[in-house]
Coordinates of C-alpha atoms and ligand atoms in Angstrom, one line a residue:
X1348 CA -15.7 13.5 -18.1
X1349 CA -13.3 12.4 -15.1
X1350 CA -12.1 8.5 -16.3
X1351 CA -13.0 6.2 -13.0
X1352 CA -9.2 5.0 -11.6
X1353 CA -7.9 1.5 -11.4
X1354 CA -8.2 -0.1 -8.2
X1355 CA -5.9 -3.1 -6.0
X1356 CA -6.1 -4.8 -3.0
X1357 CA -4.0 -5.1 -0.6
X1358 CA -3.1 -8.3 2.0
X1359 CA -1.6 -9.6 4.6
X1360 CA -0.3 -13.2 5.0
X1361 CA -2.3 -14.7 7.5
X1362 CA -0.8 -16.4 10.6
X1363 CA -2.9 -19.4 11.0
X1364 CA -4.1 -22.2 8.3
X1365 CA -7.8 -21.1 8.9
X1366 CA -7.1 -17.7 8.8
X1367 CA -5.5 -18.7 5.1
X1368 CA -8.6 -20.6 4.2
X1369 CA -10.8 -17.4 5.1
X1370 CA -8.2 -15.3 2.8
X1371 CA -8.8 -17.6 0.1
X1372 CA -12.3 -16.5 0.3
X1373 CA -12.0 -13.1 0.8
X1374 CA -9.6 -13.2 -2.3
X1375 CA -12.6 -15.1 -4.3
X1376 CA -14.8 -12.4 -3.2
X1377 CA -13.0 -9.5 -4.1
X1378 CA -11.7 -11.0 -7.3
X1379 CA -15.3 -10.9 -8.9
X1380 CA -14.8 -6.9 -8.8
X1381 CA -12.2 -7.2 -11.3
X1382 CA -9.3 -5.4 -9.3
X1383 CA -5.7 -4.7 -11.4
X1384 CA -3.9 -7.0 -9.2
X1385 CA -3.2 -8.1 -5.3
X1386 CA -0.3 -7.3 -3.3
X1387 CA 0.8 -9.8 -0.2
X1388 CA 3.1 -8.0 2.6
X1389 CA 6.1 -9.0 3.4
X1390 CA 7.8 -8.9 6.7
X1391 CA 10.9 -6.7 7.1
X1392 CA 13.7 -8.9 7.8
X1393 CA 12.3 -11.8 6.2
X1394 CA 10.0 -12.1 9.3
X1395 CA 6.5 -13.3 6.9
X1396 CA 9.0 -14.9 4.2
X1397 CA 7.5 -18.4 3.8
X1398 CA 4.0 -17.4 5.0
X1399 CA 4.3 -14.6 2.2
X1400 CA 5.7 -17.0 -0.4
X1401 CA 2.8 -19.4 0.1
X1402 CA 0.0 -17.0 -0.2
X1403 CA 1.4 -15.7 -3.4
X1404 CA 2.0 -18.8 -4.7
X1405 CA -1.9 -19.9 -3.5
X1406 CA -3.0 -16.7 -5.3
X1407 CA -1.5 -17.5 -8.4
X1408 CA -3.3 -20.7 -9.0
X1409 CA -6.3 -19.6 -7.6
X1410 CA -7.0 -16.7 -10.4
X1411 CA -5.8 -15.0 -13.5
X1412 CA -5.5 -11.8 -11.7
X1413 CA -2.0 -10.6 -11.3
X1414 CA -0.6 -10.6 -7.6
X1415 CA 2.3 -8.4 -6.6
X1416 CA 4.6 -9.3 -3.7
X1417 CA 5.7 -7.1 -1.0
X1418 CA 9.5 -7.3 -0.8
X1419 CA 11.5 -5.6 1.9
X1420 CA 14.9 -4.8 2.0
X1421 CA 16.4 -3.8 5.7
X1422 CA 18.1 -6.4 7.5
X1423 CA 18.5 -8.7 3.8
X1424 CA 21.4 -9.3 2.1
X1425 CA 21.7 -9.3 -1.6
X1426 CA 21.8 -13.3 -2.2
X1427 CA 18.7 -13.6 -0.6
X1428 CA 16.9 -10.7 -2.6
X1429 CA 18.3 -12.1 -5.8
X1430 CA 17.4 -15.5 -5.0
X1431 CA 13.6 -14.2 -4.0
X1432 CA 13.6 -12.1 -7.3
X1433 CA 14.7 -15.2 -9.6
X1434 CA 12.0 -17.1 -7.8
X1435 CA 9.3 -14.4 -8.5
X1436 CA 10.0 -14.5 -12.1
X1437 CA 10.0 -18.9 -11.8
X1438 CA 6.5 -18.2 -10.8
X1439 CA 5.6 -15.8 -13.8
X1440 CA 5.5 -13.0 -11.1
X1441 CA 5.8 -9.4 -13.1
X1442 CA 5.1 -6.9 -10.5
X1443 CA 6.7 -5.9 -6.9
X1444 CA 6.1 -3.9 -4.4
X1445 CA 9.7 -2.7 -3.4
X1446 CA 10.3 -0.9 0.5
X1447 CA 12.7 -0.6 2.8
X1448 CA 10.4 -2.2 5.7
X1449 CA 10.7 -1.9 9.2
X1450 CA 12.7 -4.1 11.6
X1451 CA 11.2 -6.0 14.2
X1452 CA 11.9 -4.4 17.6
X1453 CA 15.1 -6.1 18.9
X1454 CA 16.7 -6.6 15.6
X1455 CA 19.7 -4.7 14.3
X1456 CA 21.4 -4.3 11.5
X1457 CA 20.3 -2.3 8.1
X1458 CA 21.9 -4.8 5.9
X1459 CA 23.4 -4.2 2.5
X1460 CA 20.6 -2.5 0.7
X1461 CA 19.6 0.3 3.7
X1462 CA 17.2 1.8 2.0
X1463 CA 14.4 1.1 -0.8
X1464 CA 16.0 3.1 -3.2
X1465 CA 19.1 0.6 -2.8
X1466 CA 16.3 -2.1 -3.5
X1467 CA 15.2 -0.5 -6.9
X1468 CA 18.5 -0.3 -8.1
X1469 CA 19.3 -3.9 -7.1
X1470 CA 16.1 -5.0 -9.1
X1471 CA 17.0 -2.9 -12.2
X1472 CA 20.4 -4.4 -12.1
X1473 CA 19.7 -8.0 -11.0
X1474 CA 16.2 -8.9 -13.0
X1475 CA 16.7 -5.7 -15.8
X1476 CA 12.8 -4.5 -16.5
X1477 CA 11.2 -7.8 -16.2
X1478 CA 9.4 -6.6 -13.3
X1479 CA 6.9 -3.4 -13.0
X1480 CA 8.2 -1.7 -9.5
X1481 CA 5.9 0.1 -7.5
X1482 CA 7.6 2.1 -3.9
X1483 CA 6.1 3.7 -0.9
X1484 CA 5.3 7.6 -0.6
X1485 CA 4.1 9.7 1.5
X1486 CA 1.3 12.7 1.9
X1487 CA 2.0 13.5 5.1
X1488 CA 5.6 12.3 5.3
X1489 CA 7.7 9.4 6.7
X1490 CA 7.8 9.6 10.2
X1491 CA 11.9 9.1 9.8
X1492 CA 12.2 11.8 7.1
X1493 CA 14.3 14.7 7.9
X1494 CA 12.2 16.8 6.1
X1495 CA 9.1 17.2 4.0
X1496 CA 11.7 17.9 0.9
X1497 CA 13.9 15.2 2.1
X1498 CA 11.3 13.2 1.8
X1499 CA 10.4 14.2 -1.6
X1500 CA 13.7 14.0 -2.8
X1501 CA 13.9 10.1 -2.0
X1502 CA 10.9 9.7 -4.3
X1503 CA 12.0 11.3 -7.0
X1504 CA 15.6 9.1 -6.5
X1505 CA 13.1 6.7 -6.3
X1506 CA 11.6 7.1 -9.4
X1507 CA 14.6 7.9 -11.2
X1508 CA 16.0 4.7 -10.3
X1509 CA 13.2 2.5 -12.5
X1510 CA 10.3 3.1 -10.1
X1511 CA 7.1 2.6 -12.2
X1512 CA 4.7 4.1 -9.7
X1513 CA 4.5 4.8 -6.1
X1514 CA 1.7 4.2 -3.9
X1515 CA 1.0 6.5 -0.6
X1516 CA 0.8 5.5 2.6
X1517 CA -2.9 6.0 3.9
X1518 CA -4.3 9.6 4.5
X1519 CA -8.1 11.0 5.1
X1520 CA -6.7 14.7 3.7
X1521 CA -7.4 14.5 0.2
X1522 CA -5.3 18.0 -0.2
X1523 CA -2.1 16.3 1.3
X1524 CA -2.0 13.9 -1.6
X1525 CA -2.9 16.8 -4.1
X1526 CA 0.1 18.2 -2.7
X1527 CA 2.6 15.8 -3.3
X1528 CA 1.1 15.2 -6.5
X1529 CA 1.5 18.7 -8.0
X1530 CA 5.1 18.9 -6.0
X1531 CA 6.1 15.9 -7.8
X1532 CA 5.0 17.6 -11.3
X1533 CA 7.1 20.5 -10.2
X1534 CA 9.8 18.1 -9.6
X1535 CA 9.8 17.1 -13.1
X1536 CA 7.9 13.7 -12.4
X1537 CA 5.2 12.9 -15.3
X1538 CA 2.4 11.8 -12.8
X1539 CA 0.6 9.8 -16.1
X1540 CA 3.5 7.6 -16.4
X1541 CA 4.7 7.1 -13.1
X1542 CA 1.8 7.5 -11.0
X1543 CA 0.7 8.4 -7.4
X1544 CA -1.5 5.8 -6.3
X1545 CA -3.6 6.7 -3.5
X1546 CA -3.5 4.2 -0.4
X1547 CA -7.1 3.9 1.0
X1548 CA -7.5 2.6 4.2
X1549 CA -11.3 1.7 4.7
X1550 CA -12.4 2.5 8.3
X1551 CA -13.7 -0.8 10.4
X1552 CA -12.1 -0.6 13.6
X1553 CA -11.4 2.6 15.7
X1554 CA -8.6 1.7 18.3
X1555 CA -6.0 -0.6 15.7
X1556 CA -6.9 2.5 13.3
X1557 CA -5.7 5.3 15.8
X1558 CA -2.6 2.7 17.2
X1559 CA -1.4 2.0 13.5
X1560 CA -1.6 5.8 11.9
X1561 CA 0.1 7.0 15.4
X1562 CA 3.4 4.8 14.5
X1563 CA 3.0 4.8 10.8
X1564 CA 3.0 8.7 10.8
X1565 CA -0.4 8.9 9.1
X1566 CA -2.8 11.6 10.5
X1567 CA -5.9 11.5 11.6
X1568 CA -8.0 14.7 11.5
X1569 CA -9.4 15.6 15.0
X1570 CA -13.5 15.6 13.6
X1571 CA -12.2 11.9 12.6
X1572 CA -10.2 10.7 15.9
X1573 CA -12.8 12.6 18.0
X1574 CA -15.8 10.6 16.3
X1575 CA -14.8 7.5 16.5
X1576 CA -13.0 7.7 20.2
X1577 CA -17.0 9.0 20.8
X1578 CA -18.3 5.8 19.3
X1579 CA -16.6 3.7 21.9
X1580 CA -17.3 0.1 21.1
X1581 CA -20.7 0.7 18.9
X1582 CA -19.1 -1.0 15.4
X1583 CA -22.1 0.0 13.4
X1584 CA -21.6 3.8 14.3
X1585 CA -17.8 3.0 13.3
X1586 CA -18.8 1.6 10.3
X1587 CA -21.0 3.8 8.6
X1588 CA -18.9 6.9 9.8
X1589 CA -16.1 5.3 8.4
X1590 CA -17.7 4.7 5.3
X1591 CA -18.8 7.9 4.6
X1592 CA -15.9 9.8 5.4
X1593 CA -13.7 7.5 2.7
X1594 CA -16.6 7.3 0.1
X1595 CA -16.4 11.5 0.3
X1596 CA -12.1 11.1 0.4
X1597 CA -12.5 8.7 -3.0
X1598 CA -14.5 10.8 -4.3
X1599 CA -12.8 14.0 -4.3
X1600 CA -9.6 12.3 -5.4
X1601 CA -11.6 11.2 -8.6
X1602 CA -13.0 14.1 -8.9
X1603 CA -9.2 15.5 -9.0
X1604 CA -8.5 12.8 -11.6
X1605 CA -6.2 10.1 -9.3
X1606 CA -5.2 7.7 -11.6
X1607 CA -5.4 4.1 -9.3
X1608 CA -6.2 3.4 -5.2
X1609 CA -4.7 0.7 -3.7
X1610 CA -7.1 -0.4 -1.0
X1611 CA -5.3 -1.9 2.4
X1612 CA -8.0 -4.4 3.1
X1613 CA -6.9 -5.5 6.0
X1614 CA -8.1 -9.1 4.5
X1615 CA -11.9 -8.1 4.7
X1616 CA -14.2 -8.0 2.1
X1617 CA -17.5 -5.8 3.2
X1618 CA -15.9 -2.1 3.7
X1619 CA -13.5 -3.0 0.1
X1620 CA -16.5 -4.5 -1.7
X1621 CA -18.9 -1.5 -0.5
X1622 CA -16.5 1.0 -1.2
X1623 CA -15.6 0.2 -4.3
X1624 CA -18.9 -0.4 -5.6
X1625 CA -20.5 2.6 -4.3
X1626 CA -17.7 4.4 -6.3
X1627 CA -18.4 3.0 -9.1
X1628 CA -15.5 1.6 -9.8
X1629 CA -16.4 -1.7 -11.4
X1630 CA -18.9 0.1 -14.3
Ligands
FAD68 C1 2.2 1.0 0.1 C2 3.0 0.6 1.3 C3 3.2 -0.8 1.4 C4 4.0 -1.2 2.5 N1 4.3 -2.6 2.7 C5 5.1 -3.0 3.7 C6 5.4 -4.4 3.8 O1 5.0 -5.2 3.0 N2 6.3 -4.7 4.7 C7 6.9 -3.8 5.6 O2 7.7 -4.2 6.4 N3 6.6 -2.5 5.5 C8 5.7 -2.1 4.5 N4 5.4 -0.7 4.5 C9 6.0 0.2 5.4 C10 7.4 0.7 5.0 O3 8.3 -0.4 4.9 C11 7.8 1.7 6.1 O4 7.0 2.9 5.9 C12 9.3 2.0 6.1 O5 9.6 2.7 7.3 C13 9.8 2.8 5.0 O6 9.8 2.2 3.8 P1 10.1 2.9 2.4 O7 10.2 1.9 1.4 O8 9.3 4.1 2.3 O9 11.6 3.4 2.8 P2 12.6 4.5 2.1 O10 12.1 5.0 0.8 O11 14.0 3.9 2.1 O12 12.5 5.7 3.2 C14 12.6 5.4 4.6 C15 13.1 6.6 5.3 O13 14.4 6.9 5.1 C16 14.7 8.2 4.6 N5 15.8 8.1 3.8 C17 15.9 7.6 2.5 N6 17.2 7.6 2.1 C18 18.0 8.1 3.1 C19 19.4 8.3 3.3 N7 20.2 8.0 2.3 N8 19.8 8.7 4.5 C20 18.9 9.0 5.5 N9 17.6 8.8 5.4 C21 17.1 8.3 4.2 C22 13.4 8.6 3.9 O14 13.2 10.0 3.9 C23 12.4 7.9 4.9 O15 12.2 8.7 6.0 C24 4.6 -0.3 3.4 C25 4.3 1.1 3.2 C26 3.6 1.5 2.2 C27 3.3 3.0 2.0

């Protein structure tokens, strides 16, 4: 029998002090499914910093569920990342999320630690393994990478460094992830002990979807893209499309035996709640 996966949530700090009320409840919501933990983006460049800190720090002592920050490196120097790291751990914070980011448009300057891999190190060396680290990776790859094995190569150094797991960036071709999964077994990478995690991105909302997986480098299949540019404006056609094309992605990764999904929630709690639940994933 194929063991159902763990699952997470992922958010984003919200802007305004309503829209961190309505995240509080979203949070309360999704936290009766039991989830592993929450993750709370940060902003490359320290662009989200405070707004970041204070959702993590609401999400804390809101639950006992664990909540792992986002922390970006590009653009940072090291005093800052250690001082954000020794903060973390203040809080009894024991899991990051570590990336390189991506500037804001305008702003120069990689900073010390250029790349995420530079990050992992830095957290190995600054904090030891008081924290679980979890990196980025991608199916379909990084829209910056040279190549697909280039690509692959920075996650392995990834995980060589003291990654513990790496979560993808979103997809809707399950064999892309099964891919990269069986190239990192050939790559030597135990899978079971540092796992893929597959990113799921629930489908709500057809033109930020399209906009997003253009500059994120994420691909849309055409019977996908077509659909919903077809739908036009008609949300419940979105909606039920968009469910049923994930339900049927989630499934076939179980059915593969994925270990965990990491749901980008986009700070909603219908097309997470109904997803996971039809999957099962709370029994
Ligand atoms: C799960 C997940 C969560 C995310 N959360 C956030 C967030 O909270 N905030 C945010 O700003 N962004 C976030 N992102 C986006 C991420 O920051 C971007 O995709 C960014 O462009 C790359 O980050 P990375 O950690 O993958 O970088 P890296 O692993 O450093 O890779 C970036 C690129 O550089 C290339 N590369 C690596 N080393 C070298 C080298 N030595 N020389 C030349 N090229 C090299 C890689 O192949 C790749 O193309 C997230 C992405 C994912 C998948």
């Amino acid at each position: 029998m194929v063991s159902k996966p763990a699952f997470s949530f992922e958010f984003f700090p919200a802007k305004t002090e309503q829209g961190g009320e309505k995240l509080l409840s979203t949070y309360d919501a999704l936290n009766q499914l039991s989830p592993s933990y929450f993750s709370v983006t940060y902003g490359a460049g320290g662009s989200t910093r405070e707004r970041t800190l204070g959702i993590v720090k609401a999400l804390i002592e809101r639950g006992d569920t664990e909540v792992a920050p986002h922390m970006s490196c590009i653009g940072d120097d090291k005093v800052e990342i250690a001082g954000l790291l020794d903060h973390y751990k203040a809080l009894g914070i024991k899991r990051l999320v570590a990336l390189r980011g991506d500037l804001p448009s305008g702003q120069v300057g990689m900073g010390e630690l250029p790349f995420a891999l530079d990050l992992v190190k830095f957290i190995r060396e600054h904090s030891g393994d008081h924290f679980r680290i979890e990196v980025a990776a991608y199916p379909e790859m990084h829209p910056q990478a040279r190549s697909f094995e280039f690509d692959v190569d920075n996650l392995v150094n990834k995980y060589q460094a003291g990654a513990n797991a790496s979560i993808t960036q979103f997809f809707y071709n399950a064999d892309s992830y099964l891919y990269l999964r069986d190239t990192l077994h050939k790559r030597g990478i135990d899978t079971v002990a540092q796992p893929l995690v597959a990113g799921i991105m629930p489908i709500t909302n057809s033109r930020n979807l399209l906009r997003f997986a253009d500059s994120c480098g994420a691909d849309i299949p055409r019977y996908i893209r077509k659909q919903l540019m077809d739908f036009g404006d008609d949300r419940t056609a979105i909606r039920e499309f968009g469910f049923d094309v994930v339900y049927r992605l989630c499934e076939r990764l179980i059915a593969e035996g994925v270990p965990a999904m990491h749901f980008y929630s986009m700070n909603k709690v219908e097309p997470n709640k109904r997803l996971v639940e039809a999957l099962g994933l709370t029994d």
